[in-house]
Coordinates of N, CA and C in Angstrom, one line a residue:
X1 N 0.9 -1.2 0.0 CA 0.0 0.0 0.0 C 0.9 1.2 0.0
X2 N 0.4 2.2 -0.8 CA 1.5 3.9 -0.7 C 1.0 4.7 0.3
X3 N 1.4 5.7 0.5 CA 1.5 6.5 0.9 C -0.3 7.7 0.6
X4 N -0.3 7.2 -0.9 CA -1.2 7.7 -1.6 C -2.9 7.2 -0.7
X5 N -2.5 5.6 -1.3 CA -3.3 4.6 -0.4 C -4.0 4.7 0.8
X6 N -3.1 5.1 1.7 CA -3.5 5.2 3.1 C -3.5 6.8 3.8
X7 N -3.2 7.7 3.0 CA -3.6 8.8 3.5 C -4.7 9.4 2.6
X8 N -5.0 9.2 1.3 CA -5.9 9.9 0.4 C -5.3 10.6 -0.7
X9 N -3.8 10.9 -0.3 CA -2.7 12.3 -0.8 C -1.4 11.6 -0.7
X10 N -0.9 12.3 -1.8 CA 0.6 11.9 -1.5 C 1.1 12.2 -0.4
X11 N 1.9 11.5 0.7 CA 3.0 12.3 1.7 C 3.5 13.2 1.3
X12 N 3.5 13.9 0.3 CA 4.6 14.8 -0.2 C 3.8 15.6 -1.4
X13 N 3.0 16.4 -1.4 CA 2.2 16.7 -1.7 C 2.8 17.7 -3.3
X14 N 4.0 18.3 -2.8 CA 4.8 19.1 -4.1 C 5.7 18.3 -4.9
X15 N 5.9 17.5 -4.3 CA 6.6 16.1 -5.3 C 6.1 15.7 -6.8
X16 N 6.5 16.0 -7.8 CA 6.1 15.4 -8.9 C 6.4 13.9 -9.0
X17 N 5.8 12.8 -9.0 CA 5.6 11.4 -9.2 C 7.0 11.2 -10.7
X18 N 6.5 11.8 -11.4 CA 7.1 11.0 -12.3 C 8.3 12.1 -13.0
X19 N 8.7 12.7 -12.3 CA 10.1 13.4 -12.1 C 11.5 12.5 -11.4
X20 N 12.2 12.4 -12.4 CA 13.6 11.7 -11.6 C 14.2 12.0 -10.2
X21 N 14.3 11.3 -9.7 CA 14.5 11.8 -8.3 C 16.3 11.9 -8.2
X22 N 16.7 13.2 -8.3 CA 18.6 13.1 -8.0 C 19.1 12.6 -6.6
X23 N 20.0 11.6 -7.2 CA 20.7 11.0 -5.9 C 21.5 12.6 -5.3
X24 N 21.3 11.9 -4.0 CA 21.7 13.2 -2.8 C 23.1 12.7 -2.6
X25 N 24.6 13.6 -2.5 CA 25.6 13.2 -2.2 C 25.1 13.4 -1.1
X26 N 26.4 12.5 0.0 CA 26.2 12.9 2.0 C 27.4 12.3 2.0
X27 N 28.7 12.9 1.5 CA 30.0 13.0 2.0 C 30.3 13.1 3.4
X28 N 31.0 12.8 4.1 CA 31.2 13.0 5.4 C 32.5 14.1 5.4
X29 N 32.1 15.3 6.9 CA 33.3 16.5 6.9 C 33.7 16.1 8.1
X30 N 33.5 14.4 9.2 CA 34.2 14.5 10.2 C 35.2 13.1 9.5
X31 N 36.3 13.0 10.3 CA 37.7 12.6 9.5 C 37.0 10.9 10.1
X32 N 37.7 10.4 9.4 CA 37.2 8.3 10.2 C 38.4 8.1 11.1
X33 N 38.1 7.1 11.3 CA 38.7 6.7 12.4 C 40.4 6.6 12.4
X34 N 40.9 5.9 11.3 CA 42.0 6.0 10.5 C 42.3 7.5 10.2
X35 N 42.2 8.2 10.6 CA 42.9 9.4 10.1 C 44.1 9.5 11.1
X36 N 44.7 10.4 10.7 CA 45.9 11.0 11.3 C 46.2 12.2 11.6
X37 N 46.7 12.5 12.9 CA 47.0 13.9 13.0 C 47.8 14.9 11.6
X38 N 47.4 16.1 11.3 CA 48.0 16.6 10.0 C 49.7 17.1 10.8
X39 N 50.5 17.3 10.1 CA 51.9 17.9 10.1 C 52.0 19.0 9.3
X40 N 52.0 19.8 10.2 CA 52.8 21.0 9.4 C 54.1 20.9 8.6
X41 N 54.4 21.3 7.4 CA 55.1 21.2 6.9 C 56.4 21.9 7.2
X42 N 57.5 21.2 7.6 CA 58.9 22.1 7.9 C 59.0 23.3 7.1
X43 N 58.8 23.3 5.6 CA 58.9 24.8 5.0 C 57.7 25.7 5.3
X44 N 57.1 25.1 5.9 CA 55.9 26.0 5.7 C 55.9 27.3 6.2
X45 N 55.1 28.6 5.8 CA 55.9 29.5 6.7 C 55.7 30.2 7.9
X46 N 56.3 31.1 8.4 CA 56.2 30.7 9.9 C 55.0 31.7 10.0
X47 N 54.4 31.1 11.9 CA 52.8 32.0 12.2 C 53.3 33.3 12.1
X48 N 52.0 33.7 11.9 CA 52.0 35.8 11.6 C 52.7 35.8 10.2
X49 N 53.2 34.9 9.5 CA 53.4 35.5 8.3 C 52.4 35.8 7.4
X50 N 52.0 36.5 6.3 CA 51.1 36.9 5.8 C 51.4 36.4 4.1
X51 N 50.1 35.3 4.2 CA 50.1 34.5 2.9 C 50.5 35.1 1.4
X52 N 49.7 35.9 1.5 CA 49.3 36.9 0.2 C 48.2 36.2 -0.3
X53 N 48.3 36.9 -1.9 CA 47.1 36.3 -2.7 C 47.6 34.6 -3.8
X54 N 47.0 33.6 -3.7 CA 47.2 32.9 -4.3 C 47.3 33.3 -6.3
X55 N 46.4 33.7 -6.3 CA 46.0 34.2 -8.0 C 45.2 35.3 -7.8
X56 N 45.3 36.6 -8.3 CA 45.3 37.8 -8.2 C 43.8 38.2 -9.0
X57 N 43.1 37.0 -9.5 CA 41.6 37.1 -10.4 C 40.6 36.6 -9.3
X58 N 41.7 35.4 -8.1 CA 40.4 35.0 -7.3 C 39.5 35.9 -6.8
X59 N 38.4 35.5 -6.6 CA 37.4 36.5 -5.4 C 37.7 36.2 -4.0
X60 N 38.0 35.4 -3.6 CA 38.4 35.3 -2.3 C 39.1 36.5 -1.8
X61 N 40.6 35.7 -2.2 CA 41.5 36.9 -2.1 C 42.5 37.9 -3.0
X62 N 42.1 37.7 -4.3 CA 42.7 38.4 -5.7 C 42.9 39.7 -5.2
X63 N 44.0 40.0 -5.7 CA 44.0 42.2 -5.6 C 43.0 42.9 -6.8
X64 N 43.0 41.6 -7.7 CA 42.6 42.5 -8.7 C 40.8 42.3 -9.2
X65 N 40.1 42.2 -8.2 CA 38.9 42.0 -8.3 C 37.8 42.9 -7.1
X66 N 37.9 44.0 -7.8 CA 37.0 45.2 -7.0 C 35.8 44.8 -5.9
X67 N 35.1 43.8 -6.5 CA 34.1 42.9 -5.9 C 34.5 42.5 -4.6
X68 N 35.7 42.1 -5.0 CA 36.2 40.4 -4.2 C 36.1 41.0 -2.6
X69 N 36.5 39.5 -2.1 CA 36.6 39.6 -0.5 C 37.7 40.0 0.2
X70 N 38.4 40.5 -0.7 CA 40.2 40.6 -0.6 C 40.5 40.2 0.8
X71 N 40.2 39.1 1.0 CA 41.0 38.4 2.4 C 42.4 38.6 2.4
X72 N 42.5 38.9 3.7 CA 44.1 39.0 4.2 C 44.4 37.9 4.9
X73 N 45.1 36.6 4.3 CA 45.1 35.6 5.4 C 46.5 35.4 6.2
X74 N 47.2 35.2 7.4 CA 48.3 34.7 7.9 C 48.1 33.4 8.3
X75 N 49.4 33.3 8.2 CA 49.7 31.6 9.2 C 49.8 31.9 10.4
X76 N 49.6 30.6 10.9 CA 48.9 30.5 12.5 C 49.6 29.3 13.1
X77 N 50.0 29.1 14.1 CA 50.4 28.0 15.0 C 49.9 26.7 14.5
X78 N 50.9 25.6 14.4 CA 50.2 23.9 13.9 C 49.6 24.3 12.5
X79 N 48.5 23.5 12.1 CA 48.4 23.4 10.9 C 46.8 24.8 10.7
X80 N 46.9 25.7 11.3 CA 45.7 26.6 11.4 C 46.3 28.1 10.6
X81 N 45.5 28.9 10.4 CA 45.4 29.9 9.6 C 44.1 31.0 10.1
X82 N 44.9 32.5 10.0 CA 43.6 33.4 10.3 C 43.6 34.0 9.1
X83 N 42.9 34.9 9.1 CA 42.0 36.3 8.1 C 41.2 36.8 8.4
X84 N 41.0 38.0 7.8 CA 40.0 39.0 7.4 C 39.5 39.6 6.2
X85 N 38.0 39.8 6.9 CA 37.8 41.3 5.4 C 36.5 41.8 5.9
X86 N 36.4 42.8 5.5 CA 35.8 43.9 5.9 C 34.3 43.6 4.6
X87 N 32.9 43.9 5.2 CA 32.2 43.0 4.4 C 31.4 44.4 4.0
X88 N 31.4 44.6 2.1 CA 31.0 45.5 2.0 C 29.7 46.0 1.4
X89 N 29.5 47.0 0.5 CA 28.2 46.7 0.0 C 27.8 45.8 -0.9
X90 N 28.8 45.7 -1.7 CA 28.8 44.4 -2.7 C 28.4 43.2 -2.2
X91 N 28.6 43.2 -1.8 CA 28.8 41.5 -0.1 C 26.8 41.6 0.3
X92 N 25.9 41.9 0.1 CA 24.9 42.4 0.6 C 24.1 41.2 0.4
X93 N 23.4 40.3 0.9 CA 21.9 39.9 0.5 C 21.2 39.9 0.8
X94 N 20.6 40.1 2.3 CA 19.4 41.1 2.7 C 19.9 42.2 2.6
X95 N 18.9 43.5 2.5 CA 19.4 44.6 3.0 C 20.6 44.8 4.0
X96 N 22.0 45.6 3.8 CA 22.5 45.7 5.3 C 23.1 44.6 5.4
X97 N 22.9 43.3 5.0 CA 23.6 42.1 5.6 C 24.5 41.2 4.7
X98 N 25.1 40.1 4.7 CA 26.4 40.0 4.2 C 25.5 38.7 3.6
X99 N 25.6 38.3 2.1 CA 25.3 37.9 1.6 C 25.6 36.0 2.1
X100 N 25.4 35.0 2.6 CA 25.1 33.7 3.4 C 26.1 32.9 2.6
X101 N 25.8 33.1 1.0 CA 27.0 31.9 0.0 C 28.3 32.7 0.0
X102 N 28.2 34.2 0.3 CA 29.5 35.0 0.1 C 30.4 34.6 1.5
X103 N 29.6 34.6 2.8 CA 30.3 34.0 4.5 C 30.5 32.5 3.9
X104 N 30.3 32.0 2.8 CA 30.4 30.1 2.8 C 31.7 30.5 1.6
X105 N 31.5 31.7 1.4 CA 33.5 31.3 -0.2 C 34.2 31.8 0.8
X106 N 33.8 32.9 1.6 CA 34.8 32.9 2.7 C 35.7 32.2 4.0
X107 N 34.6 31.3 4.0 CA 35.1 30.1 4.4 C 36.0 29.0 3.5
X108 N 35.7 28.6 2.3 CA 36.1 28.3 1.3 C 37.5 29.1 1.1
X109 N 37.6 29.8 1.2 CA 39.0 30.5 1.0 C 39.9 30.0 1.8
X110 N 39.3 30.5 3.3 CA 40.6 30.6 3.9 C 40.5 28.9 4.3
X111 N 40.3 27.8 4.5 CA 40.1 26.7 4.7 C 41.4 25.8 3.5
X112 N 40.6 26.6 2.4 CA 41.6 26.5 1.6 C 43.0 26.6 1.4
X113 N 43.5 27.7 2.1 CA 45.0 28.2 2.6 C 45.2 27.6 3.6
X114 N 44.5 26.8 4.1 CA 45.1 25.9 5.0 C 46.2 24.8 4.4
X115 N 46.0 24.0 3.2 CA 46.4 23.8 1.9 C 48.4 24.3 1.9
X116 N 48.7 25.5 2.2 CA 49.5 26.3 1.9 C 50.6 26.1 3.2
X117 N 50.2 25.2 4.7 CA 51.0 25.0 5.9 C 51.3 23.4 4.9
X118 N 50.3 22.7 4.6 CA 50.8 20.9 4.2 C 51.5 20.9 3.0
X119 N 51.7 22.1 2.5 CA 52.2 21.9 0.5 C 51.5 20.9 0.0
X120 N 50.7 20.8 0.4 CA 49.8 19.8 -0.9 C 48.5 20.3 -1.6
X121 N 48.6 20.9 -2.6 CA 47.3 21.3 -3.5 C 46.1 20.5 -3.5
X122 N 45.0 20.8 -2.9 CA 44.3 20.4 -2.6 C 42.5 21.3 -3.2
X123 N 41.6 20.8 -3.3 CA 40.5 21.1 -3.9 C 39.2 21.0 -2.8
X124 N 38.1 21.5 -3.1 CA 37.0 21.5 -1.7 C 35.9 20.0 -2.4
X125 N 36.2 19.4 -1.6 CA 35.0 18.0 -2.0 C 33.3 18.7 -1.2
X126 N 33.8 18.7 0.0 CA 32.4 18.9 0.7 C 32.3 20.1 1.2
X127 N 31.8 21.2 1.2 CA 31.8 22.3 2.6 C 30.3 22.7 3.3
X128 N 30.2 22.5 4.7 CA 29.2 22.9 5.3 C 29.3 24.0 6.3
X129 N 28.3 25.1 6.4 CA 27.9 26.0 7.0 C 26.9 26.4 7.6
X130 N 27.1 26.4 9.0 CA 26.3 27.1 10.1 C 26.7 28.2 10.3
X131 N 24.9 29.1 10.0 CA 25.2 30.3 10.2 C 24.4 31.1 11.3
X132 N 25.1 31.7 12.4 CA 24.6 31.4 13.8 C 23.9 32.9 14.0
X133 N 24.8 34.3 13.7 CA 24.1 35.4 13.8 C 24.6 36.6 12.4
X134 N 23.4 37.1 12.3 CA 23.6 38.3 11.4 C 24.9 38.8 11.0
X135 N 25.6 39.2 9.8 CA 26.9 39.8 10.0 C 26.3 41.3 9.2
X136 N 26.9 42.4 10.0 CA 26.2 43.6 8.8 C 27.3 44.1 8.0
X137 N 26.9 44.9 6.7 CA 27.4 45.6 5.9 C 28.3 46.7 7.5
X138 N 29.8 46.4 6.3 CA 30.7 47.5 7.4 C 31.8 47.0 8.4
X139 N 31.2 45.4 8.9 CA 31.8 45.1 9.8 C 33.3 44.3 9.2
X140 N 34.3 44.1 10.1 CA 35.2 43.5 9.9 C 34.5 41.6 10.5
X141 N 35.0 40.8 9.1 CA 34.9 39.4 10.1 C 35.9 38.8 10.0
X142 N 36.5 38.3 11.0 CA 37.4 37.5 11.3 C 37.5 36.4 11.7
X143 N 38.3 35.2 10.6 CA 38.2 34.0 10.6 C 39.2 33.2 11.0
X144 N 39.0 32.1 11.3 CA 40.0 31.2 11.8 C 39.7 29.8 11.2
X145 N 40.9 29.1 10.1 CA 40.4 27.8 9.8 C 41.5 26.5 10.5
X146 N 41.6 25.6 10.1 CA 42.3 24.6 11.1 C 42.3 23.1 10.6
X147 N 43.3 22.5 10.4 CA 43.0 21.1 9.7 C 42.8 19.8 10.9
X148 N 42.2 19.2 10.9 CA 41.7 18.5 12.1 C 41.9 17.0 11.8
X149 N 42.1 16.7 10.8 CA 42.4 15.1 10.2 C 42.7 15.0 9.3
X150 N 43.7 13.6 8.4 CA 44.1 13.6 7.2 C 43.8 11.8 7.1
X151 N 43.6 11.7 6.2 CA 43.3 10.0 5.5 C 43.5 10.2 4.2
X152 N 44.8 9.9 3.6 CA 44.9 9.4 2.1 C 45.0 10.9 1.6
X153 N 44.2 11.2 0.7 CA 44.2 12.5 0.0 C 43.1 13.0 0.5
X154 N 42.6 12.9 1.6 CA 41.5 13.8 2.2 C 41.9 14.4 3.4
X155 N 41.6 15.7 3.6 CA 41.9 16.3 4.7 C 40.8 17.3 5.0
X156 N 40.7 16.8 6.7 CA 39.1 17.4 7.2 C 39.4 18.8 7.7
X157 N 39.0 19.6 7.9 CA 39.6 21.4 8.0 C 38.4 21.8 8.8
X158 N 38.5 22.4 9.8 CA 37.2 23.3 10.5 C 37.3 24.6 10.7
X159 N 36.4 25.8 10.5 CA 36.6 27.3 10.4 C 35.7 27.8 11.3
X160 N 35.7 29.0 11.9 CA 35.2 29.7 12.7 C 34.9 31.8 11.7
X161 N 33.8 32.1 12.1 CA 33.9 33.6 11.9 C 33.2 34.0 13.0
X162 N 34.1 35.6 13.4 CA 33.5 36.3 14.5 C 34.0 37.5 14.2
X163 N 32.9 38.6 15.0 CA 32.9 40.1 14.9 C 33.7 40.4 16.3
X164 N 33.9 41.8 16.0 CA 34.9 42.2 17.1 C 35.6 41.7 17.7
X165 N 36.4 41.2 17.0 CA 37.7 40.9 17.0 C 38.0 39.2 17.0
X166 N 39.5 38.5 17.2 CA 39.3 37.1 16.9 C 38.7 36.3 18.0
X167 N 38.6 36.8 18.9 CA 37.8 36.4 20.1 C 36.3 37.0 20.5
X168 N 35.7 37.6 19.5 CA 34.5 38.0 19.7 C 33.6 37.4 19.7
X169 N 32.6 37.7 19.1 CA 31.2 36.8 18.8 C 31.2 36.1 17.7
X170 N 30.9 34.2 18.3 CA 30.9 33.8 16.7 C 29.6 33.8 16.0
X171 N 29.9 34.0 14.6 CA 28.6 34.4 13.9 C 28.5 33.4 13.1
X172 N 29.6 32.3 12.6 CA 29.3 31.1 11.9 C 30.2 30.0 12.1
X173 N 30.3 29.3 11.6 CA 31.3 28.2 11.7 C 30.7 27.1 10.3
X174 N 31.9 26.1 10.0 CA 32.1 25.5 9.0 C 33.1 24.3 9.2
X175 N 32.7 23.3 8.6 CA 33.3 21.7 8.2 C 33.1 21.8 7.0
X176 N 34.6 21.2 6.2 CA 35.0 21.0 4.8 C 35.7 19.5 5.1
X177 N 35.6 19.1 3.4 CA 36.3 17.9 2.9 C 36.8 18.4 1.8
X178 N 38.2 18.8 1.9 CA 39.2 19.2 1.0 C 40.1 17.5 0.4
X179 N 40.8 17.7 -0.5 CA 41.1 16.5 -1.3 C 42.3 17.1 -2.2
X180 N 43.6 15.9 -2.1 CA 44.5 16.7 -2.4 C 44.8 16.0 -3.8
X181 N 45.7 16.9 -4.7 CA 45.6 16.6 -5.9 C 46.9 17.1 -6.5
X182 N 47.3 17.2 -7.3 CA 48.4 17.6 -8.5 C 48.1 19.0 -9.2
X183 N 48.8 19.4 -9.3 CA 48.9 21.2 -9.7 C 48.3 21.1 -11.2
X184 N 48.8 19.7 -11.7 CA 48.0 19.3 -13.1 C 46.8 19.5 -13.4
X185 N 46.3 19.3 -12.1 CA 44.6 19.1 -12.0 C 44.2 21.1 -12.6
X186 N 45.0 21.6 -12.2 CA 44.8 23.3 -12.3 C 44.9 23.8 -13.9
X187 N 46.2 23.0 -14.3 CA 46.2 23.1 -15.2 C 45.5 22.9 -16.9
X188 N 44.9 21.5 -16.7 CA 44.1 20.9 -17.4 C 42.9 21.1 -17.4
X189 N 42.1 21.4 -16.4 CA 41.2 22.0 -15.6 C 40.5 23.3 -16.0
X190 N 41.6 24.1 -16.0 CA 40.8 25.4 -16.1 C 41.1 26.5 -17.4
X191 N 40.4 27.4 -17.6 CA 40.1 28.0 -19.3 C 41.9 28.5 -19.7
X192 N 42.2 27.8 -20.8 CA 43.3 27.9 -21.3 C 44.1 29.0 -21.3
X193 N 43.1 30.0 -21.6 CA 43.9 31.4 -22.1 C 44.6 32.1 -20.2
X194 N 43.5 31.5 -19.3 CA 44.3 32.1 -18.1 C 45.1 31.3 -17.6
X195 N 45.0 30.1 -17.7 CA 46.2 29.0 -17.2 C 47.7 29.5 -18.1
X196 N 47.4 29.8 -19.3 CA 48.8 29.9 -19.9 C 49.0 31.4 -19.4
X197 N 48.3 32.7 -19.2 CA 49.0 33.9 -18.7 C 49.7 33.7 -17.5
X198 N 49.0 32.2 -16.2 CA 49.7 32.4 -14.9 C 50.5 31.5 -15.6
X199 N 51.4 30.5 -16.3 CA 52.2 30.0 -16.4 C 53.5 31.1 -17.2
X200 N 52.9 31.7 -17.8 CA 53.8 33.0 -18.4 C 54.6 33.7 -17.5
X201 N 53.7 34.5 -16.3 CA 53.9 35.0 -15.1 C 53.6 34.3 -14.0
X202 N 54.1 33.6 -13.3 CA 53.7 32.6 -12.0 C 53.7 33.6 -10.9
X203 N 54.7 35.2 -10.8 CA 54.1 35.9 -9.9 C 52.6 36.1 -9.5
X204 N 51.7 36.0 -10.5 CA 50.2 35.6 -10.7 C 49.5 34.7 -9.8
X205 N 50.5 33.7 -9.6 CA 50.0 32.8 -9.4 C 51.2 32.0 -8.4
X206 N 50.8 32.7 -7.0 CA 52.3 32.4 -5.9 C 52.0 31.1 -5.3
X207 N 51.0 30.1 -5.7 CA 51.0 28.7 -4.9 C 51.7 28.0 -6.0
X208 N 52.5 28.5 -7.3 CA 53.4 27.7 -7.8 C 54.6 27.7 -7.0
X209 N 55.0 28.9 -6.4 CA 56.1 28.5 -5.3 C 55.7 27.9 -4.5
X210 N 54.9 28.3 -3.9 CA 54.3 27.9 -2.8 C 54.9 26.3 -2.5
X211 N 54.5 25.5 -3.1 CA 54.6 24.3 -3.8 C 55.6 23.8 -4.1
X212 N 56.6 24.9 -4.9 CA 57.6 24.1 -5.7 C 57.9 23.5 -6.6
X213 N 57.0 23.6 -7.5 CA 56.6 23.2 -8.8 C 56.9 24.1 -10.3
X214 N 57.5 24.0 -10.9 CA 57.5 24.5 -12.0 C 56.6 23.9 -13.5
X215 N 55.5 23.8 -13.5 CA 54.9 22.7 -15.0 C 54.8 23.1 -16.0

């Protein structure tokens, strides 16, 4: 008997029947059991130094994108990382307030420079966000991300944002499944004409030092 059957109505009343139903990914962002504590990398560089921009078109942290979030990220003690950026009108999705997917690249960013303590290029598989209070147009937020487990080519990362200061109020927090890969993947991967200008000029593009790589 359905659902149909025994109530009169579908359970699910907005459900189209004969619409394909998409499998739901449900990745996991806490590390298994088998994981291992992550290592900082001996080169990696030291806390309070200040990363820069990986590629200068990102929105994250690019210089050269008026929009962007122009995060300022440093390294941080063990395998963790802070930043900032000041959230502006562009950044808006209610009135006044800081746009919910733009607090989720910003997490995305700096989670990502986490990436930059292990030298291993690395990509976002899963990222989740809890978003706990308001952030408004104006304010400075400050983040904090952190790598919390490693298995194989997966590495689990957790982030924090808060107002007034790094110890202030948190207003969100975030679990990723980052996944580490080959600089190739960058290369092959992305629209030719800007992959060959950062290979032209790698100043462009400082996670080729970063790294160590020349391709």
């Amino acid at each position: 008997m359905t659902d149909q059957d025994r109530h009169g109505a579908s359970a699910h009343p907005h459900d189209d029947a004969s619409a394909p139903r998409a499998e739901v990914f449900r990745g996991p962002t806490e590390p298994p059991e088998h994981a291992v504590a992550p290592e900082r990398h001996p080169q990696a560089p030291e806390p309070g130094a200040w990363l820069g921009t990986h590629y200068d078109q990102c929105f994250g942290c690019g210089e050269q994108r008026p929009e962007g979030l122009h995060l300022r990220v440093a390294a941080g003690p063990g395998v963790s990382v802070t930043a900032e950026f000041k959230v502006a009108e562009a950044h808006q999705g209610a009135p006044g307030l800081i746009h919910g997917g733009l607090l989720s690249a910003a997490f995305d960013e700096v989670m990502g420079t986490v990436s930059w303590l292990l030298r291993v290029p690395a990509v976002t598989g899963r990222l989740e966000t809890d978003f706990l209070k308001p952030v408004p147009v104006g304010r400075i937020v400050h983040l904090r991300a952190w790598c919390v487990g490693q298995a194989g080519r997966k590495f689990y990362h957790r982030a924090e944002a808060r107002l007034d200061g790094p110890e202030g109020l948190l207003v969100a927090k975030a679990a990723a499944l980052f996944v580490g890969v080959k600089l190739e993947h960058f290369v092959t991967h992305g629209r030719q004409e800007d992959v060959q200008a950062v290979l032209e000029d790698p100043q462009r593009y400082r996670s080729l030092r970063a790294f160590d790589v020349n391709p």
